[in-house]
Amino acid sequence: MKRHCGWLVAVAVLARMGGVAQALPVTDGLQLWLDASNMASVKPQGGGAVADGVAVREWHDTLVGGNTVAENATQTANTALQPTWVQSVAGIGGRSAVRFAGTDIMDIEPLTIGGSPTAFFVLENKSQGGGGSIHRSVLAAANDPYKGTGNGYGFGYKRAGSDGVCVSLGDGTTEQKVEYSLAPTNAFEILSYAKDGTLGALLRNGEFMDIGAHDRTSGFYTGKYGLGRQPGSGDRKYNGDIAEVILFDRTLSEAEHNRVGHYLEQKYGLATSFAPPADNVVDIRSAYNADTLAFDPLGDSLNSSGTGYRGGNNEKFLTNLAGDDFPDDGTLRVANGPTFELGPYRTGDNTVRLDKGTATTIDIADQAMRNLSVLHSAVGFNTGYGSQNGELTVNYTDGTSDTYVWDLADNDGNNSQGESKDALTGLTLRKFGPGNGQWGSRQLWYQTLPVNQAKTVDSIGLSVADVTDPDADFGVYSIAMTPSLFDPEPVPLDGQFNRDTIAIAAAEPTGNGYRGNSEVFITEDFAGGPNTPNLPPSGTLVADGMPFQLGPFDDPDTLQNNTWIIPHNQARTGDVRDLRATKLAALFSAVGFGPSNANDGTFTVHYTDGTTQDFQWDVRDSNGAGDNGLATPALSDVDLYDADGAGSFPGNNDRYVFVQSFEVDPWKVVDKVTFSTVGVSDNGDAEFGVYALSRAGFSTAVDLAAKFNRDTIAVANAEPTGGGYRGNSETFIAENFNGGTNAPNIPPDGLLDVGNRVIFEFGPFDSPDTAQNNTWVLGRDDTDSLDVPDQVVSHVSVLFSAVGFNAPEGQQGNNGTVTLHYADGSSDSFEWDLVDSYVHGGWGGLARPAIEMMDLFDSDTDALIAVNNRTLWYQTFLADTAKVLDGIEFSTRGVVDAYGADAEFGIYAVDAFYIPEPCTLTLVGLGLAALASRRRRRR
């Protein structure tokens, strides 16, 4: 799967039209920001407006956020040393740069770069001059940072023949360098540097290149810095273009560092390894197949290149024109909705286009998410042809999928389905093909869909296969998501560990390991063998989205049992702390197990109520994967070491550690687990090691018993009178009701699984002889609240219906409100989609059918008053996982009933997805040691 994602958002038109600078994503601690594309910040020698090729007298600091004091770069003393401004540079998507010709210099005075800076440079890696000093300064202190007594910084490249990048800082006696070698590429790149304590880190395009000592922590130089050349030096001068310089007076966290780097990547259209913002980005660039966004109001010849909508018509939306709302920086923030990244506008494909009757699948970086939002539009689509909707499928890494109705809004604004919402309106569509037509009042829509956050999303399928409009085209511009904060947790197995099978050093104690042969797997810091990708020395491993805590295995001089060994043809049961879960996952391996005999074992879950649940345990040969497909490699090419064999490796880089997940009963409490290899065929010396267990959170019923005030579910014709809806004893019936169609009515056990990890628990409605309140009934224009046990939940789902409700025609927004109240006093309110129980599909589109075609029974007349035409609905509301849920409020205030105003709304069950341990999000220092994990992947 793809490792990182991004969105090209550079728009050269903005620079040509004198627009303001884009929004920098991090401004806290901002000290200096020089942006050549911010035309207002560039002052030519002759005064007036800046123009292509003019000499630059001043390059002004852009003051935003924490940057309140201007530290401008100037060259007023010697016009011969002034650089030039280049309006459009091809290597950075047509954006602007300041060109330093190898002699030019601009002074920034005073400038102090202290003990914890973070710096970014977008510049050209061009061949530098030869001879003299090795340094070719981009930004350097005037007091010579290239000697031991220099207390200022020197950022720059190296001379020809010594090609590379270097950041220098004197510690008082020695010039300390963080550097690496790199031949000139004649391409633009993003160099970034961060200092944390006494360590300095240097990154190129997001790749960690070097880390080294920069010991100075005080007494930093205050005075003049030179841009493009070290002040006073004849040969320490840079030759190339500088597009942007950003300097912070603090060490950014790794997340902040990535955000700034990713912002620069997108702004200049560069290929980097900076991670995208984690809050909303899904990379779909690989699926872009059409250019449907016209960027330049000055020339149709550029805009007509590529392929737009509807073939030869080449229809495109216009961007950056008066009256159009496309964002200049490519970031679309929907009010009370998601944030989308569009682009690129200027060059290349920018849209996933589906012609009528087609489908596509977008491969994305594997990630867990709470929901996803699709930004889309349609051209030439008329709902009069029928078959209005497509399908959107979320495919998970475990091979399962969820399919949703994809509400394809009419490009004329006839959004009759209601699941899509306005994202941008008032757009202009221009035909660049024959005829050159132009139409206004076009729009983009977005639709948000829930995702099973207990699983990892692998890809997203889009289909308009059933759309019948002959010339309709549909475009997807961006997909945003809310990341899963669902926090799986390890299940302690310490009490079951009975063998030491993981070595951290060759001196690991003998007498343990697999098969009595002291065969052990090794960790990444083991001195010997290829070292990687062996077991992590930290003892923590994430596989299939689940965290596993291994170990201990941190001391070679102590016998530390770290594995639960299951011998061949035996079973072992372990007691675990009582817990609920939606799934348990096991991390395991095998040694000496023949692949020709790869029949499987059994994994048994024991519940506290005395029941058990058996699963096929897919035991695989450590020399290769089996063919069942239930388990997947968590680590491949692991080394097996023989501690008795004088340092021999029975298998170099050819063993596996596997992960397998088991879907357990979320309504029960797990007490014990059993791993069994009884019946597995082998020559007898196979052993299976279980290293760790992990559990995922669970769906749980919210107790509504205190709020039940009406009996609206009948199990027999003799159901007590006086209940039901509207004072008419109208009730829905269970499947075991003696009469009616029986199915698909309400399940008699009171459990209803509607998918997406949502299971509703009714109750009670099992006795026809007793008036059992089983429904929380709200009338029209009513409000009531439910107190719930304080807990962190990811989402709340409500099962409900309505009787006698007739929404006025055309008032699809005639809905109630559900409010989630948190323990800190804050709340989130949502539209509660109250759909008439008689109208299948309704208008709202937010709620989904849970049971359709049910019967409605009148216990006063002992007759079915409606057969196969009623519906129970459910709707999911996303909670704030950083807060503790305290209560839920339901309101029908303002709801209009078109006929008789006798509507009543019944709530049967509330389900919540519980997060075992709330995530605490903290901003930490960059953590240069952590960055080292990305060390020199590319040179």
PDB file of N, CA, C and O in Angstrom, residues 376-389 406-422 424-425 440-445 469 474 809-810 812 843:
ATOM      1  N   HIS A 376     -17.559  15.320  -4.400  1.00  0.00           N
ATOM      2  CA  HIS A 376     -17.865  14.874  -5.752  1.00  0.00           C
ATOM      3  C   HIS A 376     -18.803  15.840  -6.455  1.00  0.00           C
ATOM      4  O   HIS A 376     -19.394  16.737  -5.852  1.00  0.00           O
ATOM      5  N   SER A 377     -18.945  15.625  -7.747  1.00  0.00           N
ATOM      6  CA  SER A 377     -19.915  16.371  -8.544  1.00  0.00           C
ATOM      7  C   SER A 377     -20.325  15.513  -9.724  1.00  0.00           C
ATOM      8  O   SER A 377     -19.824  14.410  -9.915  1.00  0.00           O
ATOM      9  N   ALA A 378     -21.255  16.046 -10.492  1.00  0.00           N
ATOM     10  CA  ALA A 378     -21.746  15.344 -11.676  1.00  0.00           C
ATOM     11  C   ALA A 378     -21.968  16.352 -12.780  1.00  0.00           C
ATOM     12  O   ALA A 378     -22.330  17.497 -12.533  1.00  0.00           O
ATOM     13  N   VAL A 379     -21.743  15.925 -13.998  1.00  0.00           N
ATOM     14  CA  VAL A 379     -21.975  16.775 -15.171  1.00  0.00           C
ATOM     15  C   VAL A 379     -22.832  15.988 -16.155  1.00  0.00           C
ATOM     16  O   VAL A 379     -22.552  14.816 -16.445  1.00  0.00           O
ATOM     17  N   GLY A 380     -23.889  16.628 -16.620  1.00  0.00           N
ATOM     18  CA  GLY A 380     -24.767  15.980 -17.577  1.00  0.00           C
ATOM     19  C   GLY A 380     -25.670  14.940 -16.973  1.00  0.00           C
ATOM     20  O   GLY A 380     -26.230  14.104 -17.687  1.00  0.00           O
ATOM     21  N   PHE A 381     -25.859  14.995 -15.653  1.00  0.00           N
ATOM     22  CA  PHE A 381     -26.633  13.972 -14.964  1.00  0.00           C
ATOM     23  C   PHE A 381     -28.034  14.504 -14.694  1.00  0.00           C
ATOM     24  O   PHE A 381     -28.209  15.547 -14.086  1.00  0.00           O
ATOM     25  N   ASN A 382     -29.021  13.762 -15.148  1.00  0.00           N
ATOM     26  CA  ASN A 382     -30.411  14.147 -14.953  1.00  0.00           C
ATOM     27  C   ASN A 382     -31.145  13.005 -14.274  1.00  0.00           C
ATOM     28  O   ASN A 382     -31.214  11.885 -14.801  1.00  0.00           O
ATOM     29  N   THR A 383     -31.694  13.292 -13.100  1.00  0.00           N
ATOM     30  CA  THR A 383     -32.345  12.240 -12.333  1.00  0.00           C
ATOM     31  C   THR A 383     -33.579  11.700 -13.017  1.00  0.00           C
ATOM     32  O   THR A 383     -34.095  10.660 -12.626  1.00  0.00           O
ATOM     33  N   GLY A 384     -34.064  12.376 -14.033  1.00  0.00           N
ATOM     34  CA  GLY A 384     -35.241  11.892 -14.735  1.00  0.00           C
ATOM     35  C   GLY A 384     -35.021  10.563 -15.425  1.00  0.00           C
ATOM     36  O   GLY A 384     -35.975   9.861 -15.767  1.00  0.00           O
ATOM     37  N   TYR A 385     -33.752  10.194 -15.638  1.00  0.00           N
ATOM     38  CA  TYR A 385     -33.467   8.909 -16.250  1.00  0.00           C
ATOM     39  C   TYR A 385     -33.600   7.759 -15.252  1.00  0.00           C
ATOM     40  O   TYR A 385     -33.476   6.603 -15.616  1.00  0.00           O
ATOM     41  N   GLY A 386     -33.803   8.077 -13.963  1.00  0.00           N
ATOM     42  CA  GLY A 386     -33.866   7.043 -12.941  1.00  0.00           C
ATOM     43  C   GLY A 386     -32.483   6.574 -12.550  1.00  0.00           C
ATOM     44  O   GLY A 386     -31.470   7.123 -12.975  1.00  0.00           O
ATOM     45  N   SER A 387     -32.435   5.514 -11.749  1.00  0.00           N
ATOM     46  CA  SER A 387     -31.151   4.961 -11.295  1.00  0.00           C
ATOM     47  C   SER A 387     -30.224   6.073 -10.834  1.00  0.00           C
ATOM     48  O   SER A 387     -29.127   6.244 -11.331  1.00  0.00           O
ATOM     49  N   GLN A 388     -30.705   6.833  -9.861  1.00  0.00           N
ATOM     50  CA  GLN A 388     -29.994   8.042  -9.489  1.00  0.00           C
ATOM     51  C   GLN A 388     -28.659   7.785  -8.802  1.00  0.00           C
ATOM     52  O   GLN A 388     -27.755   8.610  -8.901  1.00  0.00           O
ATOM     53  N   ASN A 389     -28.535   6.693  -8.098  1.00  0.00           N
ATOM     54  CA  ASN A 389     -27.437   6.557  -7.160  1.00  0.00           C
ATOM     55  C   ASN A 389     -26.417   5.526  -7.586  1.00  0.00           C
ATOM     56  O   ASN A 389     -26.693   4.592  -8.338  1.00  0.00           O
ATOM     57  N   TRP A 406     -24.264   5.615  -2.671  1.00  0.00           N
ATOM     58  CA  TRP A 406     -23.516   6.829  -2.992  1.00  0.00           C
ATOM     59  C   TRP A 406     -24.490   7.807  -3.653  1.00  0.00           C
ATOM     60  O   TRP A 406     -24.945   7.593  -4.760  1.00  0.00           O
ATOM     61  N   ASP A 407     -24.820   8.835  -2.913  1.00  0.00           N
ATOM     62  CA  ASP A 407     -25.854   9.780  -3.331  1.00  0.00           C
ATOM     63  C   ASP A 407     -25.265  10.742  -4.352  1.00  0.00           C
ATOM     64  O   ASP A 407     -24.597  11.711  -4.010  1.00  0.00           O
ATOM     65  N   LEU A 408     -25.511  10.499  -5.617  1.00  0.00           N
ATOM     66  CA  LEU A 408     -24.970  11.305  -6.700  1.00  0.00           C
ATOM     67  C   LEU A 408     -25.908  12.467  -6.980  1.00  0.00           C
ATOM     68  O   LEU A 408     -26.980  12.290  -7.579  1.00  0.00           O
ATOM     69  N   ALA A 409     -25.513  13.626  -6.531  1.00  0.00           N
ATOM     70  CA  ALA A 409     -26.370  14.806  -6.653  1.00  0.00           C
ATOM     71  C   ALA A 409     -26.421  15.285  -8.093  1.00  0.00           C
ATOM     72  O   ALA A 409     -25.421  15.312  -8.794  1.00  0.00           O
ATOM     73  N   ASP A 410     -27.609  15.670  -8.521  1.00  0.00           N
ATOM     74  CA  ASP A 410     -27.798  16.216  -9.854  1.00  0.00           C
ATOM     75  C   ASP A 410     -27.005  17.504  -9.997  1.00  0.00           C
ATOM     76  O   ASP A 410     -26.991  18.352  -9.110  1.00  0.00           O
ATOM     77  N   ASN A 411     -26.338  17.677 -11.149  1.00  0.00           N
ATOM     78  CA  ASN A 411     -25.550  18.898 -11.333  1.00  0.00           C
ATOM     79  C   ASN A 411     -26.428  20.131 -11.450  1.00  0.00           C
ATOM     80  O   ASN A 411     -25.935  21.258 -11.390  1.00  0.00           O
ATOM     81  N   ASP A 412     -27.733  19.951 -11.570  1.00  0.00           N
ATOM     82  CA  ASP A 412     -28.642  21.094 -11.557  1.00  0.00           C
ATOM     83  C   ASP A 412     -29.097  21.439 -10.151  1.00  0.00           C
ATOM     84  O   ASP A 412     -29.921  22.330  -9.959  1.00  0.00           O
ATOM     85  N   GLY A 413     -28.599  20.711  -9.164  1.00  0.00           N
ATOM     86  CA  GLY A 413     -28.956  21.004  -7.783  1.00  0.00           C
ATOM     87  C   GLY A 413     -30.165  20.256  -7.280  1.00  0.00           C
ATOM     88  O   GLY A 413     -30.677  20.554  -6.208  1.00  0.00           O
ATOM     89  N   ASN A 414     -30.634  19.280  -8.049  1.00  0.00           N
ATOM     90  CA  ASN A 414     -31.817  18.518  -7.638  1.00  0.00           C
ATOM     91  C   ASN A 414     -31.379  17.357  -6.752  1.00  0.00           C
ATOM     92  O   ASN A 414     -31.312  16.220  -7.188  1.00  0.00           O
ATOM     93  N   ASN A 415     -31.034  17.663  -5.502  1.00  0.00           N
ATOM     94  CA  ASN A 415     -30.513  16.635  -4.600  1.00  0.00           C
ATOM     95  C   ASN A 415     -31.666  16.000  -3.837  1.00  0.00           C
ATOM     96  O   ASN A 415     -31.997  16.391  -2.739  1.00  0.00           O
ATOM     97  N   SER A 416     -32.295  15.025  -4.434  1.00  0.00           N
ATOM     98  CA  SER A 416     -33.502  14.454  -3.852  1.00  0.00           C
ATOM     99  C   SER A 416     -33.204  13.368  -2.835  1.00  0.00           C
ATOM    100  O   SER A 416     -34.059  13.032  -2.027  1.00  0.00           O
ATOM    101  N   GLN A 417     -32.001  12.788  -2.864  1.00  0.00           N
ATOM    102  CA  GLN A 417     -31.712  11.698  -1.946  1.00  0.00           C
ATOM    103  C   GLN A 417     -31.469  12.218  -0.533  1.00  0.00           C
ATOM    104  O   GLN A 417     -31.896  11.634   0.445  1.00  0.00           O
ATOM    105  N   GLY A 418     -30.727  13.300  -0.421  1.00  0.00           N
ATOM    106  CA  GLY A 418     -30.551  13.946   0.864  1.00  0.00           C
ATOM    107  C   GLY A 418     -29.338  13.522   1.651  1.00  0.00           C
ATOM    108  O   GLY A 418     -29.052  14.095   2.693  1.00  0.00           O
ATOM    109  N   GLU A 419     -28.574  12.513   1.178  1.00  0.00           N
ATOM    110  CA  GLU A 419     -27.406  12.092   1.931  1.00  0.00           C
ATOM    111  C   GLU A 419     -26.190  12.943   1.605  1.00  0.00           C
ATOM    112  O   GLU A 419     -25.260  13.038   2.399  1.00  0.00           O
ATOM    113  N   SER A 420     -26.165  13.535   0.426  1.00  0.00           N
ATOM    114  CA  SER A 420     -25.096  14.455   0.091  1.00  0.00           C
ATOM    115  C   SER A 420     -25.479  15.865   0.513  1.00  0.00           C
ATOM    116  O   SER A 420     -26.657  16.232   0.532  1.00  0.00           O
ATOM    117  N   LYS A 421     -24.448  16.656   0.836  1.00  0.00           N
ATOM    118  CA  LYS A 421     -24.671  18.028   1.265  1.00  0.00           C
ATOM    119  C   LYS A 421     -23.814  18.970   0.435  1.00  0.00           C
ATOM    120  O   LYS A 421     -22.816  18.568  -0.161  1.00  0.00           O
ATOM    121  N   ASP A 422     -24.207  20.264   0.419  1.00  0.00           N
ATOM    122  CA  ASP A 422     -23.475  21.259  -0.348  1.00  0.00           C
ATOM    123  C   ASP A 422     -22.053  21.413   0.179  1.00  0.00           C
ATOM    124  O   ASP A 422     -21.835  21.552   1.379  1.00  0.00           O
ATOM    125  N   LEU A 424     -19.575  23.273  -2.287  1.00  0.00           N
ATOM    126  CA  LEU A 424     -19.318  24.536  -2.988  1.00  0.00           C
ATOM    127  C   LEU A 424     -20.482  24.802  -3.924  1.00  0.00           C
ATOM    128  O   LEU A 424     -20.890  23.910  -4.676  1.00  0.00           O
ATOM    129  N   THR A 425     -20.986  26.005  -3.912  1.00  0.00           N
ATOM    130  CA  THR A 425     -22.084  26.374  -4.801  1.00  0.00           C
ATOM    131  C   THR A 425     -21.680  27.568  -5.653  1.00  0.00           C
ATOM    132  O   THR A 425     -20.651  28.209  -5.420  1.00  0.00           O
ATOM    133  N   GLY A 440     -23.563  28.544 -15.342  1.00  0.00           N
ATOM    134  CA  GLY A 440     -23.351  28.870 -13.944  1.00  0.00           C
ATOM    135  C   GLY A 440     -24.184  28.006 -13.027  1.00  0.00           C
ATOM    136  O   GLY A 440     -24.835  27.043 -13.444  1.00  0.00           O
ATOM    137  N   SER A 441     -24.172  28.361 -11.762  1.00  0.00           N
ATOM    138  CA  SER A 441     -24.979  27.694 -10.718  1.00  0.00           C
ATOM    139  C   SER A 441     -24.687  26.203 -10.624  1.00  0.00           C
ATOM    140  O   SER A 441     -25.587  25.386 -10.443  1.00  0.00           O
ATOM    141  N   ARG A 442     -23.443  25.840 -10.766  1.00  0.00           N
ATOM    142  CA  ARG A 442     -23.040  24.449 -10.562  1.00  0.00           C
ATOM    143  C   ARG A 442     -22.467  24.291  -9.155  1.00  0.00           C
ATOM    144  O   ARG A 442     -22.132  25.257  -8.496  1.00  0.00           O
ATOM    145  N   GLN A 443     -22.301  23.046  -8.706  1.00  0.00           N
ATOM    146  CA  GLN A 443     -21.826  22.861  -7.349  1.00  0.00           C
ATOM    147  C   GLN A 443     -21.106  21.537  -7.157  1.00  0.00           C
ATOM    148  O   GLN A 443     -21.201  20.626  -7.979  1.00  0.00           O
ATOM    149  N   LEU A 444     -20.358  21.477  -6.046  1.00  0.00           N
ATOM    150  CA  LEU A 444     -19.768  20.241  -5.559  1.00  0.00           C
ATOM    151  C   LEU A 444     -20.517  19.817  -4.311  1.00  0.00           C
ATOM    152  O   LEU A 444     -20.991  20.650  -3.541  1.00  0.00           O
ATOM    153  N   TRP A 445     -20.579  18.506  -4.122  1.00  0.00           N
ATOM    154  CA  TRP A 445     -21.277  17.931  -2.988  1.00  0.00           C
ATOM    155  C   TRP A 445     -20.306  17.095  -2.171  1.00  0.00           C
ATOM    156  O   TRP A 445     -19.259  16.683  -2.656  1.00  0.00           O
ATOM    157  N   ASP A 469     -28.411   7.395 -17.129  1.00  0.00           N
ATOM    158  CA  ASP A 469     -28.296   8.601 -17.943  1.00  0.00           C
ATOM    159  C   ASP A 469     -27.178   8.396 -18.972  1.00  0.00           C
ATOM    160  O   ASP A 469     -26.045   8.093 -18.620  1.00  0.00           O
ATOM    161  N   PHE A 474     -19.211  11.539 -13.595  1.00  0.00           N
ATOM    162  CA  PHE A 474     -19.128  11.837 -12.172  1.00  0.00           C
ATOM    163  C   PHE A 474     -17.668  11.995 -11.782  1.00  0.00           C
ATOM    164  O   PHE A 474     -16.828  11.198 -12.186  1.00  0.00           O
ATOM    165  N   GLU A 809     -44.895  18.063   2.725  1.00  0.00           N
ATOM    166  CA  GLU A 809     -44.218  17.787   1.469  1.00  0.00           C
ATOM    167  C   GLU A 809     -43.098  18.801   1.244  1.00  0.00           C
ATOM    168  O   GLU A 809     -43.283  20.001   1.395  1.00  0.00           O
ATOM    169  N   GLY A 810     -41.929  18.268   0.856  1.00  0.00           N
ATOM    170  CA  GLY A 810     -40.797  19.125   0.562  1.00  0.00           C
ATOM    171  C   GLY A 810     -39.985  19.534   1.763  1.00  0.00           C
ATOM    172  O   GLY A 810     -38.938  20.157   1.626  1.00  0.00           O
ATOM    173  N   GLN A 812     -37.780  18.110   3.846  1.00  0.00           N
ATOM    174  CA  GLN A 812     -36.918  17.031   4.255  1.00  0.00           C
ATOM    175  C   GLN A 812     -36.087  17.404   5.485  1.00  0.00           C
ATOM    176  O   GLN A 812     -35.544  16.556   6.154  1.00  0.00           O
ATOM    177  N   TRP A 843     -37.188  11.194   3.432  1.00  0.00           N
ATOM    178  CA  TRP A 843     -36.502  12.302   2.780  1.00  0.00           C
ATOM    179  C   TRP A 843     -35.146  12.579   3.403  1.00  0.00           C
ATOM    180  O   TRP A 843     -34.291  13.197   2.816  1.00  0.00           O
TER     181      TRP A 843
END
